[in-house]
Coordinates of C-alpha atoms and ligand atoms in Angstrom, one line a residue:
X93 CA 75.0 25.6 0.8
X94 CA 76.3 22.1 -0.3
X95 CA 76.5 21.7 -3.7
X96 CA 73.9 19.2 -4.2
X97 CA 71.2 20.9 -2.4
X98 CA 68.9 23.7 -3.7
X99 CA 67.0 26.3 -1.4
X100 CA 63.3 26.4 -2.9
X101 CA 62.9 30.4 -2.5
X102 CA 60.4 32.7 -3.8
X103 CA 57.3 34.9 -3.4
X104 CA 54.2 33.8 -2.1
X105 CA 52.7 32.4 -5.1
X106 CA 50.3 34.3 -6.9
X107 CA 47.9 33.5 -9.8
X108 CA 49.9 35.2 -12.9
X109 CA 50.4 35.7 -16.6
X110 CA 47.5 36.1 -18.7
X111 CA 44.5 33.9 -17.9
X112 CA 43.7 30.8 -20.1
X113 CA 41.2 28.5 -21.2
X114 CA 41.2 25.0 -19.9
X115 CA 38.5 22.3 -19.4
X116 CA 35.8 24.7 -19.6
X117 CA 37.1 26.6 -17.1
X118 CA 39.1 30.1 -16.6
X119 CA 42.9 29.2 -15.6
X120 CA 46.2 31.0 -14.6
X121 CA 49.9 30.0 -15.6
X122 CA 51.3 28.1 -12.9
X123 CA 52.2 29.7 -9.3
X124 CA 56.4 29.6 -8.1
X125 CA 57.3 27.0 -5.8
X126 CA 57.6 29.3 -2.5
X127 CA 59.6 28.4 0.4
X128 CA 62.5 29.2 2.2
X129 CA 61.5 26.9 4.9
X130 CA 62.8 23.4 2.9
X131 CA 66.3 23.0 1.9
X132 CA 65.9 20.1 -0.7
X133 CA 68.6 18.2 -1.9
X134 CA 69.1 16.9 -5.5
X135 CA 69.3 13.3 -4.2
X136 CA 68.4 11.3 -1.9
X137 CA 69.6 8.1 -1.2
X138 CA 68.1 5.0 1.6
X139 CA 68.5 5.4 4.9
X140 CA 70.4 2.4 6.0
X141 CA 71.8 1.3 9.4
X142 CA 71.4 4.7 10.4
X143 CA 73.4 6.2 7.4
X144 CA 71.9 7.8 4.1
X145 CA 73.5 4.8 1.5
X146 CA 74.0 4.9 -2.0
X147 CA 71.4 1.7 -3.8
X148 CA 73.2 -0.8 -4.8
X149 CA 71.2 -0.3 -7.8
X150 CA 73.0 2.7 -8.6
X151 CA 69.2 4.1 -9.6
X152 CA 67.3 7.4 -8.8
X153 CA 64.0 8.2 -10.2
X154 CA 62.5 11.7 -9.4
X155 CA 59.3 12.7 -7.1
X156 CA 56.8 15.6 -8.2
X157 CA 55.2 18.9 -7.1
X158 CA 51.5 17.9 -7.9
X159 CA 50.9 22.0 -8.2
X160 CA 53.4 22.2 -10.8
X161 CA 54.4 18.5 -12.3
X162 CA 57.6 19.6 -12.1
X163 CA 60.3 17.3 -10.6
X164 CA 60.9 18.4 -7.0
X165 CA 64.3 15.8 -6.4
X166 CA 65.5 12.6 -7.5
X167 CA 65.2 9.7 -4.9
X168 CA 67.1 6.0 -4.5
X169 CA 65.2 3.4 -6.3
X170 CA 66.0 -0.1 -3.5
X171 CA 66.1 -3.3 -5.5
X172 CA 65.8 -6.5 -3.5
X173 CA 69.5 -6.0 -3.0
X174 CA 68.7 -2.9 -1.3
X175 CA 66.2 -4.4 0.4
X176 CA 68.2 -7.4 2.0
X177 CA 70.8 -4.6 3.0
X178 CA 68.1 -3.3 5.0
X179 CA 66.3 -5.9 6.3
X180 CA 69.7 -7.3 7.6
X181 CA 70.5 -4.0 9.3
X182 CA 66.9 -4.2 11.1
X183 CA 67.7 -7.7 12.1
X184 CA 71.0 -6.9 13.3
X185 CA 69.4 -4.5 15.9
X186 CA 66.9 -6.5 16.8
X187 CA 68.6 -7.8 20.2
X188 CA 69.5 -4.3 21.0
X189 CA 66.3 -2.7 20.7
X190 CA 64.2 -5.8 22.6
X191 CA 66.6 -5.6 25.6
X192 CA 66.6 -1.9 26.3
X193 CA 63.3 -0.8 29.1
X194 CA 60.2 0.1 27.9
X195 CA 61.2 3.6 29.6
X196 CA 64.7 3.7 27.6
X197 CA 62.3 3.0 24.4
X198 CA 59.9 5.7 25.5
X199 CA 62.6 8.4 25.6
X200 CA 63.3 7.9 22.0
X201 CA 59.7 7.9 20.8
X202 CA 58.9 10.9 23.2
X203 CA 62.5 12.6 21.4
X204 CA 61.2 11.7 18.0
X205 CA 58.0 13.3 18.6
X206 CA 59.8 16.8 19.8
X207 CA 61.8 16.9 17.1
X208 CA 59.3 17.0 15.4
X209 CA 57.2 19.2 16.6
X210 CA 60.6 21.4 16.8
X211 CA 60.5 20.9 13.0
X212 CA 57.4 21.3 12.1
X213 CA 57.1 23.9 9.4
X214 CA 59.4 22.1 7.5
X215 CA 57.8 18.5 7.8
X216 CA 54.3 21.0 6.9
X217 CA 56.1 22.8 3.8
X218 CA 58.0 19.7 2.2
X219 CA 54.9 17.3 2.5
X220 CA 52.5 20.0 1.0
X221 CA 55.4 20.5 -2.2
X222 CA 55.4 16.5 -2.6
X223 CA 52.0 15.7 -1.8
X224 CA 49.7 18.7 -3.4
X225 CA 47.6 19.1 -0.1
X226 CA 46.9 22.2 1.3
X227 CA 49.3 23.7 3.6
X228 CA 46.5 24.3 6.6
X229 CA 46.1 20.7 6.4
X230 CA 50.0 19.6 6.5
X231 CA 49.9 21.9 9.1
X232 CA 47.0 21.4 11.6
X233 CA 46.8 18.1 11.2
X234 CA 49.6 15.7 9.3
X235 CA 52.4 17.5 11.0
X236 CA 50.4 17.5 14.9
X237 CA 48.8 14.3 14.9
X238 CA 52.0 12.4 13.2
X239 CA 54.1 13.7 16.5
X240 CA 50.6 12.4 18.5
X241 CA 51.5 9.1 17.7
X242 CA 55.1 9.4 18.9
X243 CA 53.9 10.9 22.1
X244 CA 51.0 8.4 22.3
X245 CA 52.7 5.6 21.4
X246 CA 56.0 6.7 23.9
X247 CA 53.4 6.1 26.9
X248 CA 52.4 2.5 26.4
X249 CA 56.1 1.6 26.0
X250 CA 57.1 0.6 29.6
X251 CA 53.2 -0.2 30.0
X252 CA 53.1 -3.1 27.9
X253 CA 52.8 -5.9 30.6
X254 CA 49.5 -3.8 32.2
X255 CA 48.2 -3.4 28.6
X256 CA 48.4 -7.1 27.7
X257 CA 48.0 -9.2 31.3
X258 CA 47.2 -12.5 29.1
X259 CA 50.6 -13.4 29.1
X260 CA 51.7 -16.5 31.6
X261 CA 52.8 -16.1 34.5
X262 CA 56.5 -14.7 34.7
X263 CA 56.8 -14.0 31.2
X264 CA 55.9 -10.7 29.1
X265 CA 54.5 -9.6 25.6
X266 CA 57.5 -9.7 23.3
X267 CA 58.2 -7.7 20.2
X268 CA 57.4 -9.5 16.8
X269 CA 61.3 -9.0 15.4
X270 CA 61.6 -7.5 12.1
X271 CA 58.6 -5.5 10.6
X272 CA 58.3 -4.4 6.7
X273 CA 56.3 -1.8 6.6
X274 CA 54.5 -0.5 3.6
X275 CA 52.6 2.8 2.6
X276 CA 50.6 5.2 0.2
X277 CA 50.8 8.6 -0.4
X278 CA 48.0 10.5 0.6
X279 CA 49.2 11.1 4.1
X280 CA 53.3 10.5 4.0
X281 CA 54.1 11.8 7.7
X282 CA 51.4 10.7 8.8
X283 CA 51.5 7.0 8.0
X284 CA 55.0 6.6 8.3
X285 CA 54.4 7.6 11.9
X286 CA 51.0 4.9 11.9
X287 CA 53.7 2.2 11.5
X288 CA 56.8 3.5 12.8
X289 CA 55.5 4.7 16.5
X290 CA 53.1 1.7 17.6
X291 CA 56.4 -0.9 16.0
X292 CA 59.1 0.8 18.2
X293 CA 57.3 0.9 21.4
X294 CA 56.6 -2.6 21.3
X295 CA 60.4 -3.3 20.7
X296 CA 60.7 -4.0 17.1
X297 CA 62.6 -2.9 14.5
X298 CA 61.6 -1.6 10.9
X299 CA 61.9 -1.2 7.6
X300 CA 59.7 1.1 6.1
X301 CA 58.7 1.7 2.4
X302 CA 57.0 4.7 1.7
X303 CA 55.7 5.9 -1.8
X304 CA 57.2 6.1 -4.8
X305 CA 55.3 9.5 -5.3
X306 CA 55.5 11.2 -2.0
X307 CA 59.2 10.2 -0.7
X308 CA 60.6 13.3 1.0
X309 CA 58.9 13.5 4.3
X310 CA 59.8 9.7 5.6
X311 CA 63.2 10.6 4.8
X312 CA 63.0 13.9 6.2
X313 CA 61.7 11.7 9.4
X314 CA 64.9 9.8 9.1
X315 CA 67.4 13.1 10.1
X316 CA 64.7 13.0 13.1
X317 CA 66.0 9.7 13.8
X318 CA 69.6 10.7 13.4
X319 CA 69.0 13.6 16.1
X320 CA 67.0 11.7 18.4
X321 CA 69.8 9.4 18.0
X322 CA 68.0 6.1 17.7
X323 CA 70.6 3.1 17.5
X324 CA 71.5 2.6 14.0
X325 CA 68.9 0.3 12.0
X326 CA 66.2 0.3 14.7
X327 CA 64.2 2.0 11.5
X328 CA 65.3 2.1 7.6
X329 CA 63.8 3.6 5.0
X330 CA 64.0 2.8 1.7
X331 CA 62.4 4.0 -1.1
X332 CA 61.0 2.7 -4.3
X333 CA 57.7 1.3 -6.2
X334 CA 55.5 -1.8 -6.1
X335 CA 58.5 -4.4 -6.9
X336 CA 60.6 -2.6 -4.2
X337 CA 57.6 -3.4 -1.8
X338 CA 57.4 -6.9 -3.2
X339 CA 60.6 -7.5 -2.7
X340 CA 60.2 -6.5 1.0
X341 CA 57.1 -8.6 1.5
X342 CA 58.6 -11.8 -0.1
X343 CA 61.9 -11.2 1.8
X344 CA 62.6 -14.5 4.0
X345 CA 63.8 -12.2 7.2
X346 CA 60.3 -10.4 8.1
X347 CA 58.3 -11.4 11.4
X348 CA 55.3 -9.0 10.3
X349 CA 54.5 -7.3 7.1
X350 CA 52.1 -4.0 7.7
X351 CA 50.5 -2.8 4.7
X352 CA 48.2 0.5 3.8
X353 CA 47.3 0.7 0.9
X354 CA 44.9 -0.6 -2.1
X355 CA 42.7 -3.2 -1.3
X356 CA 44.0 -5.0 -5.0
X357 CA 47.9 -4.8 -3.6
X358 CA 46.1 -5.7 -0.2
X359 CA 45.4 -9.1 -1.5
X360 CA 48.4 -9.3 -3.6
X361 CA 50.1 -9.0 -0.5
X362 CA 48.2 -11.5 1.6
X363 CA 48.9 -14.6 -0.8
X364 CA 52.4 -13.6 -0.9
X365 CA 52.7 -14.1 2.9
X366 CA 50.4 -17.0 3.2
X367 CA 51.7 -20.4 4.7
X368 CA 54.4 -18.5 6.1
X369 CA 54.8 -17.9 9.5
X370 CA 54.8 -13.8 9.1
X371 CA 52.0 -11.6 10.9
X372 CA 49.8 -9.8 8.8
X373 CA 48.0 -6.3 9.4
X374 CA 46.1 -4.5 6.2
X375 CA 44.8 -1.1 6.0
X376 CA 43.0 -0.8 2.8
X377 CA 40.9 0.7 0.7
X378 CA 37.1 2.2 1.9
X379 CA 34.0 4.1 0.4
X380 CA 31.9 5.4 3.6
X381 CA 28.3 6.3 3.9
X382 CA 27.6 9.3 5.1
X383 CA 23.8 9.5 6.7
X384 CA 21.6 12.7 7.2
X385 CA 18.6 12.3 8.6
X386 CA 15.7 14.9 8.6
X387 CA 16.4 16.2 12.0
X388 CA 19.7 17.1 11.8
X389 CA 21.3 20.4 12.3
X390 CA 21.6 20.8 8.5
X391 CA 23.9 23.8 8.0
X392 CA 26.5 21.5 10.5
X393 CA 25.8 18.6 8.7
X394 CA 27.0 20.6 5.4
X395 CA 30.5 21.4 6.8
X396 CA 30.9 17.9 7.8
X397 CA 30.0 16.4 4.3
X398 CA 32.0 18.8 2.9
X399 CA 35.1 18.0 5.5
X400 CA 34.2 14.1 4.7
X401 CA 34.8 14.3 1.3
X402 CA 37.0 17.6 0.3
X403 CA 39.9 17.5 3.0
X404 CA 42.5 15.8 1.0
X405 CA 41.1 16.4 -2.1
X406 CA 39.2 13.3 -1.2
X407 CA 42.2 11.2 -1.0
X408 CA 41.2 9.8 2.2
X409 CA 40.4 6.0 2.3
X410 CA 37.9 7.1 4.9
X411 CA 36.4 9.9 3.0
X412 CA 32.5 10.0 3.3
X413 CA 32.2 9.5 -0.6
X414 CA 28.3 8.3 -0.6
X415 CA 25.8 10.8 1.1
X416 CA 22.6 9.3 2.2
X417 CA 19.9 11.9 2.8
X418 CA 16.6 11.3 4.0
X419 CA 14.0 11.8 1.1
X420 CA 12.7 15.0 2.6
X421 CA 15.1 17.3 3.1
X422 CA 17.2 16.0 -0.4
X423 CA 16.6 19.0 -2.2
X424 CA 17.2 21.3 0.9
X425 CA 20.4 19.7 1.5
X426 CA 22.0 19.8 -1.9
X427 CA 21.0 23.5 -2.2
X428 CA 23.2 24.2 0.7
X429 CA 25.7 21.9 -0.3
X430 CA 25.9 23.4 -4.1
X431 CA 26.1 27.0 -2.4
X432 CA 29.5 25.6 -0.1
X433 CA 31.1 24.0 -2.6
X434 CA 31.6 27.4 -4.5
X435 CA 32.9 28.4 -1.9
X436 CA 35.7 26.1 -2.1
X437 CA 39.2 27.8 -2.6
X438 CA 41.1 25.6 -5.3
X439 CA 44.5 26.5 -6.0
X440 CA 47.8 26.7 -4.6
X441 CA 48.6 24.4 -2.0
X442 CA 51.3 26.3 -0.3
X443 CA 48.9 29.5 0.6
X444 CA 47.5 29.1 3.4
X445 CA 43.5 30.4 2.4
X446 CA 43.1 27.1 0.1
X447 CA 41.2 24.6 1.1
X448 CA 41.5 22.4 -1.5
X449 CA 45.1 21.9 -3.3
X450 CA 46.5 19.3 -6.1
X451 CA 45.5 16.3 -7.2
X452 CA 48.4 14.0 -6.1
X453 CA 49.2 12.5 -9.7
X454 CA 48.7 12.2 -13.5
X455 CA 47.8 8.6 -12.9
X456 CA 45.4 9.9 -10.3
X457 CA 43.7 12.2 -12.1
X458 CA 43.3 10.1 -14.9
X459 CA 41.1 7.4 -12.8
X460 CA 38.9 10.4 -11.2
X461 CA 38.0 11.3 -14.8
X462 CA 37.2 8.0 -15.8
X463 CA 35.1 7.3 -13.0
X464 CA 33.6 11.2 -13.1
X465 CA 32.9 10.2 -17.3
X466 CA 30.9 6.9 -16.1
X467 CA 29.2 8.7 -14.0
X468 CA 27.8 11.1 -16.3
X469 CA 27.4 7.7 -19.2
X470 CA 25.3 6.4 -16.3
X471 CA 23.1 8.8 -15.9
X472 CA 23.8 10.6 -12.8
X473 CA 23.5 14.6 -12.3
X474 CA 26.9 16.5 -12.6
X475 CA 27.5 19.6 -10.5
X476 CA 30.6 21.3 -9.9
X477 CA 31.0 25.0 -9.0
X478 CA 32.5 27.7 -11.5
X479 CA 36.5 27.5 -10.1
X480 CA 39.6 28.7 -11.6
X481 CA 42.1 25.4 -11.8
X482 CA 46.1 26.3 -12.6
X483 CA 47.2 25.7 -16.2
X484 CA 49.9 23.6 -14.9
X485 CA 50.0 20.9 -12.4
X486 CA 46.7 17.8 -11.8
X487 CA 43.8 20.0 -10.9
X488 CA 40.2 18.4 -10.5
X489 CA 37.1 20.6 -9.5
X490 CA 35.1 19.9 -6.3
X491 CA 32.6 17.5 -8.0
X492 CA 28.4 16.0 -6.8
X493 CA 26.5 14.0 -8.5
X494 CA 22.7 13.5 -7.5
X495 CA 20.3 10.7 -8.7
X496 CA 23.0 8.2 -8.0
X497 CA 21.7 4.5 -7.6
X498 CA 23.2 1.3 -5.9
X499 CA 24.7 0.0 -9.2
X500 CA 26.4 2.7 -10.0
X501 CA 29.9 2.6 -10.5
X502 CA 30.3 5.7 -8.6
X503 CA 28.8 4.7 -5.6
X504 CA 30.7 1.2 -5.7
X505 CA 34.3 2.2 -6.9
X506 CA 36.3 4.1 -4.6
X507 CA 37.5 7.1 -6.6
X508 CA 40.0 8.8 -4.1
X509 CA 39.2 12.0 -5.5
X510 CA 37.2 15.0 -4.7
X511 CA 33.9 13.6 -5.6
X512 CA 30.3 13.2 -3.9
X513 CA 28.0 10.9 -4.6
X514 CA 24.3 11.6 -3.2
X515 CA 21.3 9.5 -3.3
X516 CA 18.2 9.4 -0.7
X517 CA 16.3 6.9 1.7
X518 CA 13.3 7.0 3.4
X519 CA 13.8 5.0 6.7
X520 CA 16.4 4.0 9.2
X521 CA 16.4 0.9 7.9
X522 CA 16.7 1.6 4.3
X523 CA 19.5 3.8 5.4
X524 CA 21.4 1.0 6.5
X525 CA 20.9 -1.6 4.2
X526 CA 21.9 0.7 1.6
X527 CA 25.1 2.1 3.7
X528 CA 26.2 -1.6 4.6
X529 CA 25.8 -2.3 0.8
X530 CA 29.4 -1.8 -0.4
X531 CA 31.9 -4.6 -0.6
X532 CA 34.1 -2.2 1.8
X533 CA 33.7 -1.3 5.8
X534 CA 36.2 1.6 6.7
X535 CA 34.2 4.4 8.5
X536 CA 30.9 6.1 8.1
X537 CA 28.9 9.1 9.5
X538 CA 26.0 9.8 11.0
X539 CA 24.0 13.0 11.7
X540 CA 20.9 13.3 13.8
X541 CA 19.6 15.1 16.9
X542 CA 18.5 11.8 18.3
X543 CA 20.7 10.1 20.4
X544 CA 19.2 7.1 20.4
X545 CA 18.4 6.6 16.6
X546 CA 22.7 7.2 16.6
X547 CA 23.0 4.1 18.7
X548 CA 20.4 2.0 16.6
X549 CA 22.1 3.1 13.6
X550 CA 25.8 3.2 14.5
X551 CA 25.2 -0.6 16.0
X552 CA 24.3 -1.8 12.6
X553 CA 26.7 -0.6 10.5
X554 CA 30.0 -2.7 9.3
X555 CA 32.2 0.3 9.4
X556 CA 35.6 0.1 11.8
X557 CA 34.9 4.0 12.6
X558 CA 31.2 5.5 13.1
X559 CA 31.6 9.2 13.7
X560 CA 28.7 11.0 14.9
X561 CA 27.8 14.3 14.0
X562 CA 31.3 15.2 12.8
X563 CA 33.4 12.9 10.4
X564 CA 36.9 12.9 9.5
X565 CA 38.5 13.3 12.6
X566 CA 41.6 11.4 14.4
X567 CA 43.1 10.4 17.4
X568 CA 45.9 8.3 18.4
X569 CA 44.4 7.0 21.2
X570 CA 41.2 5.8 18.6
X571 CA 41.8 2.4 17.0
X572 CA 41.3 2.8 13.1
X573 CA 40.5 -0.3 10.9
X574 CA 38.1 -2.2 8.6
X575 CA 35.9 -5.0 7.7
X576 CA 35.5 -6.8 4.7
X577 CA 37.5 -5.3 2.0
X578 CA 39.3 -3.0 4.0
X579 CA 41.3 -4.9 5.4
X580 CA 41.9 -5.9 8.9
X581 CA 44.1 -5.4 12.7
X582 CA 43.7 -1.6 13.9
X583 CA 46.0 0.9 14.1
X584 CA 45.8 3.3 17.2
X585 CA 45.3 3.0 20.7
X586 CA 45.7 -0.1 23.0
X587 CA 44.0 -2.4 20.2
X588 CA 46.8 -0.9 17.8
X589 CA 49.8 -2.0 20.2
X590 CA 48.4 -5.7 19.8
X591 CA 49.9 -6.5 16.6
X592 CA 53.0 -5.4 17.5
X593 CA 53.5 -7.8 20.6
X594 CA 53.8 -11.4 20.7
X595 CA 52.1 -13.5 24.0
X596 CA 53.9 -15.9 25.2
X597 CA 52.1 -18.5 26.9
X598 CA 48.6 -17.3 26.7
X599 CA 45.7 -19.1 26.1
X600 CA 44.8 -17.2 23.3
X601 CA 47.0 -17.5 19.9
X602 CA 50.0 -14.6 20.5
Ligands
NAD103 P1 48.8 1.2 -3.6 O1 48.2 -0.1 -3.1 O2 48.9 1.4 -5.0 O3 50.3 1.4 -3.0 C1 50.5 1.5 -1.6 C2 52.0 1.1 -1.4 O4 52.2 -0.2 -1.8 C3 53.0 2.0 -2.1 O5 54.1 2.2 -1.3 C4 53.4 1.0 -3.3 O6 54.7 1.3 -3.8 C5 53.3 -0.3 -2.6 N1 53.1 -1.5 -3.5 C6 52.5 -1.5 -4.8 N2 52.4 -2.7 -5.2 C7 53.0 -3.5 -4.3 C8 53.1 -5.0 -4.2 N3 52.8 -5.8 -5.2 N4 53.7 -5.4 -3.1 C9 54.1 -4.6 -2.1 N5 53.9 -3.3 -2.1 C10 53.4 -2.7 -3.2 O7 47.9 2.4 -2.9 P2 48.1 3.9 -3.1 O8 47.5 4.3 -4.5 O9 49.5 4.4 -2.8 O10 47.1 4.5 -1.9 C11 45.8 4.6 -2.1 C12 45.0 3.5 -1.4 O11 45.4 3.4 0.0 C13 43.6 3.7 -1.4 O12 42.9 2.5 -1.8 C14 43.3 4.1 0.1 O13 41.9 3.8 0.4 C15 44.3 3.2 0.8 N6 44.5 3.8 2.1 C16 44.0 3.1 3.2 C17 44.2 3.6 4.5 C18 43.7 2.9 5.7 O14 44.1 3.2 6.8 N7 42.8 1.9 5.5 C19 44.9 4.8 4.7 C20 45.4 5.4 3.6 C21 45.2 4.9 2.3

């Protein structure tokens, strides 16, 4: 083994050491770190013209198990040095890239998306260690639907002229050029492949920032890129915080600047690029309504609020944070809910019977307590379920509150954490006015046996995605998006390839 890499071995981790007392609640000293499936290095640097590169700013800061707090590896920190390096190298492939087919493009994306597949314990292992999120999870559906995109994405590439047929005549959609691309950390693999896939079909090159908390698998992506042999700088990485990602979105050399993230940075980042001539896509922030009515298949309706709000640990911008329950079956409903949340398993994120793993960062779990603590100040019914949180590590408890109101700061702030907020109407319409009452529009659910109160409903509400009975699930072939404060431009499917492409004399703006 080479002398800066470590092999993260070990039993599967068990609860051990004595039990302790902590928050209230029974814990155990932390679990190992278990796997002989990752090889991590001690370093990592940028990824660079198709070469891992030292920064120029000779810094490193290091990225964290959430399950443990302990440092997993130290990555490159990219100052705007680093970033002009990169940005340069995109640029320089530019002409490259835009010449080849669409089919000669498609063979990369469809060998991308094999690779890893190939790889995917080890893209499902090293995301669970740097994100915190259960290991069924990286594994059924990070891991799968990040290679989705590749395939998905592979298929429109030499279809590009049939997709857009605005163009005039003679001339075809062209690629925007160079494309910073920027995103969080509640699904790494997974958005890195958002961005990367839809970009590289359409002909353009990248640079990608993923974040500063949850590194590793974008640059585990990048050895896909290596094998799949994509011509150097086609994609860099480079890694780094918030000035890292300003740096990229004030850098002169960018065509299109994609964003997912915070709807704050979100408009941070849209006055940065205003009156230049840069395209602009944001994927931000969201805090969905989740509707039962009285005639829905309750016990199903359950598993989907609980899918809608505990996959992730509720870091999901689309998470179905404020249930809606018709007035007559409130206390019915919470019953069952209260009796399948203690059923939750909380705890280690690498065995594969939890369903719940780590809160993804000290800074993280400090705002879901502060928000959990106004709740309770404002006067809204606590429940959690008696659960056994690790000593070590950010731990939060599946969390409801009942009695919740409109004004509520619970009901209005997205928390990104594991926490429901319930309150009740009484008719369709009051269902709606209260759902559409947020300053957000990601997603929302509905659940009903009536097919036609689904239609009423679903055609009022300013959400991007309406699922119907069922919530939280994805497709690549499914444009996802907002309105109002989340953002705007979709990512998925045939509307997702549009902001990737420029038309050329068409009547409508390219
Ligand atoms: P964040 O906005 O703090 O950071 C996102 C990324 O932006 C990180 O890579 C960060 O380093 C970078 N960044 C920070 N400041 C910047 C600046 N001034 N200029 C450029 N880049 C900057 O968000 P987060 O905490 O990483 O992620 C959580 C947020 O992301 C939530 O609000 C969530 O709803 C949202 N999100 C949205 C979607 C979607 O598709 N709509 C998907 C996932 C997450």
């Amino acid at each position: 083994m080479a002398k800066t890499e470590k092999k993260a071995r070990g039993k599967r981790a068990q609860p051990k050491g004595p039990a302790l007392q902590f928050g209230g609640k029974w814990a155990y000293a932390p679990a190992p770190e278990s796997t002989d499936v990752v090889t991590l290095r001690e370093r990592y640097d940028l990824f660079v013209g198709g070469s891992f590169v030292r920064p120029k700013s000779r810094r490193w800061f290091p990225t964290v198990n959430p399950a443990t707090g302990h440092s997993l590896a130290e990555v490159a920190y990219a100052n705007a040095a680093d970033v002009d390096l990169a940005v340069q190298a995109a640029k320089k492939a530019l002409p490259g890239w835009r010449k080849l087919s669409g089919d000669d493009r498609a063979r990369y994306l469809f060998r991308i998306a094999r690779i890893l597949l190939e790889r995917a314990r080890e893209f499902a292992v090293l995301e669970t260690m740097d994100n915190g999120k259960p290991i069924k999870e990286t594994r059924d559906v990070d891991v799968p639907l990040a290679a989705q995109h590749f395939f998905h994405h592979a298929g429109w590439a030499d279809k590009l002229e049939l997709l857009f047929p605005g163009a005039a005549a003679g001339q075809k959609p062209e690629p925007v050029g160079v494309v910073g691309q920027i995103i969080p950390w509640n699904f790494p693999l997974l958005m890195a492949a958002w961005k990367v896939a839809p970009a590289l079909a359409g002909g353009n090159t990248v640079v990608l920032k993923p974040a500063e908390t949850s590194p590793l698998t974008a640059l585990l992506l990048c050895e896909v890129f290596q094998q799949a042999e994509l011509p150097p700088g086609v994609v860099n990485v480079i890694t780094g915080d918030g000035a890292t990602g300003k740096a990229l979105v004030e850098h002169p050399g960018l065509d299109k600047v994609a964003f997912t993230g915070s709807t704050e940075v979100g408009k941070q980042i849209q006055a940065a690029v205003a009156g230049r001539k840069v395209d602009l896509t944001l994927e931000l922030g969201g805090k969905a309504a989740h509707l039962v009515f009285e005639d829905a298949a309750l016990d199903q309706a359950v598993e989907g609020v609980v899918r809608g709000i505990f996959f992730n640990q509720g870091h999901v911008c689309c998470a179905g944070s404020r249930l809606l329950v018709q007035e007559s079956v409130h206390d019915t409903f919470v019953q069952k809910l209260q009796r399948r949340m203690a059923r939750i398993r909380v705890g280690d994120p690498l065995d594969k019977n939890t369903d719940m793993g780590a809160i993804h960062s000290q800074a993280q779990l400090a705002r879901i307590q502060e928000l959990v603590q106004a709740g309770v100040d404002e006067g809204a019914e606590l429940f959690q379920p008696a659960c056994s949180l690790p000593r070590h590590g950010y731990w939060f408890a599946p969390t409801m509150f009942t009695g919740v109101t409109q004004s509520h700061r619970i009901s209005r702030e997205e928390i990104f954490g594991p926490v429901l907020s319930v309150s009740t109407f009484r008719t369709p319409d009051e269902a709606v006015q209260k759902a559409n009452d947020t300053s957000y529009g990601l997603s929302a659910g509905i659940w009903t046996d009536k097919g036609a109160r689904i239609l009423w409903v679903a055609e009022r509400m300013r959400a991007g995605v309406v699922w119907n009975n069922t919530f939280n699930r994805f497709d690549a072939a499914s444009p996802f998006g907002g309105f109002k404060e989340s953002g705007f431009g979709r990512e998925g499917g045939r509307q997702g390839m549009r902001a990737y492409v420029r038309m050329p004399g068409a009547l409508l703006p390219g």
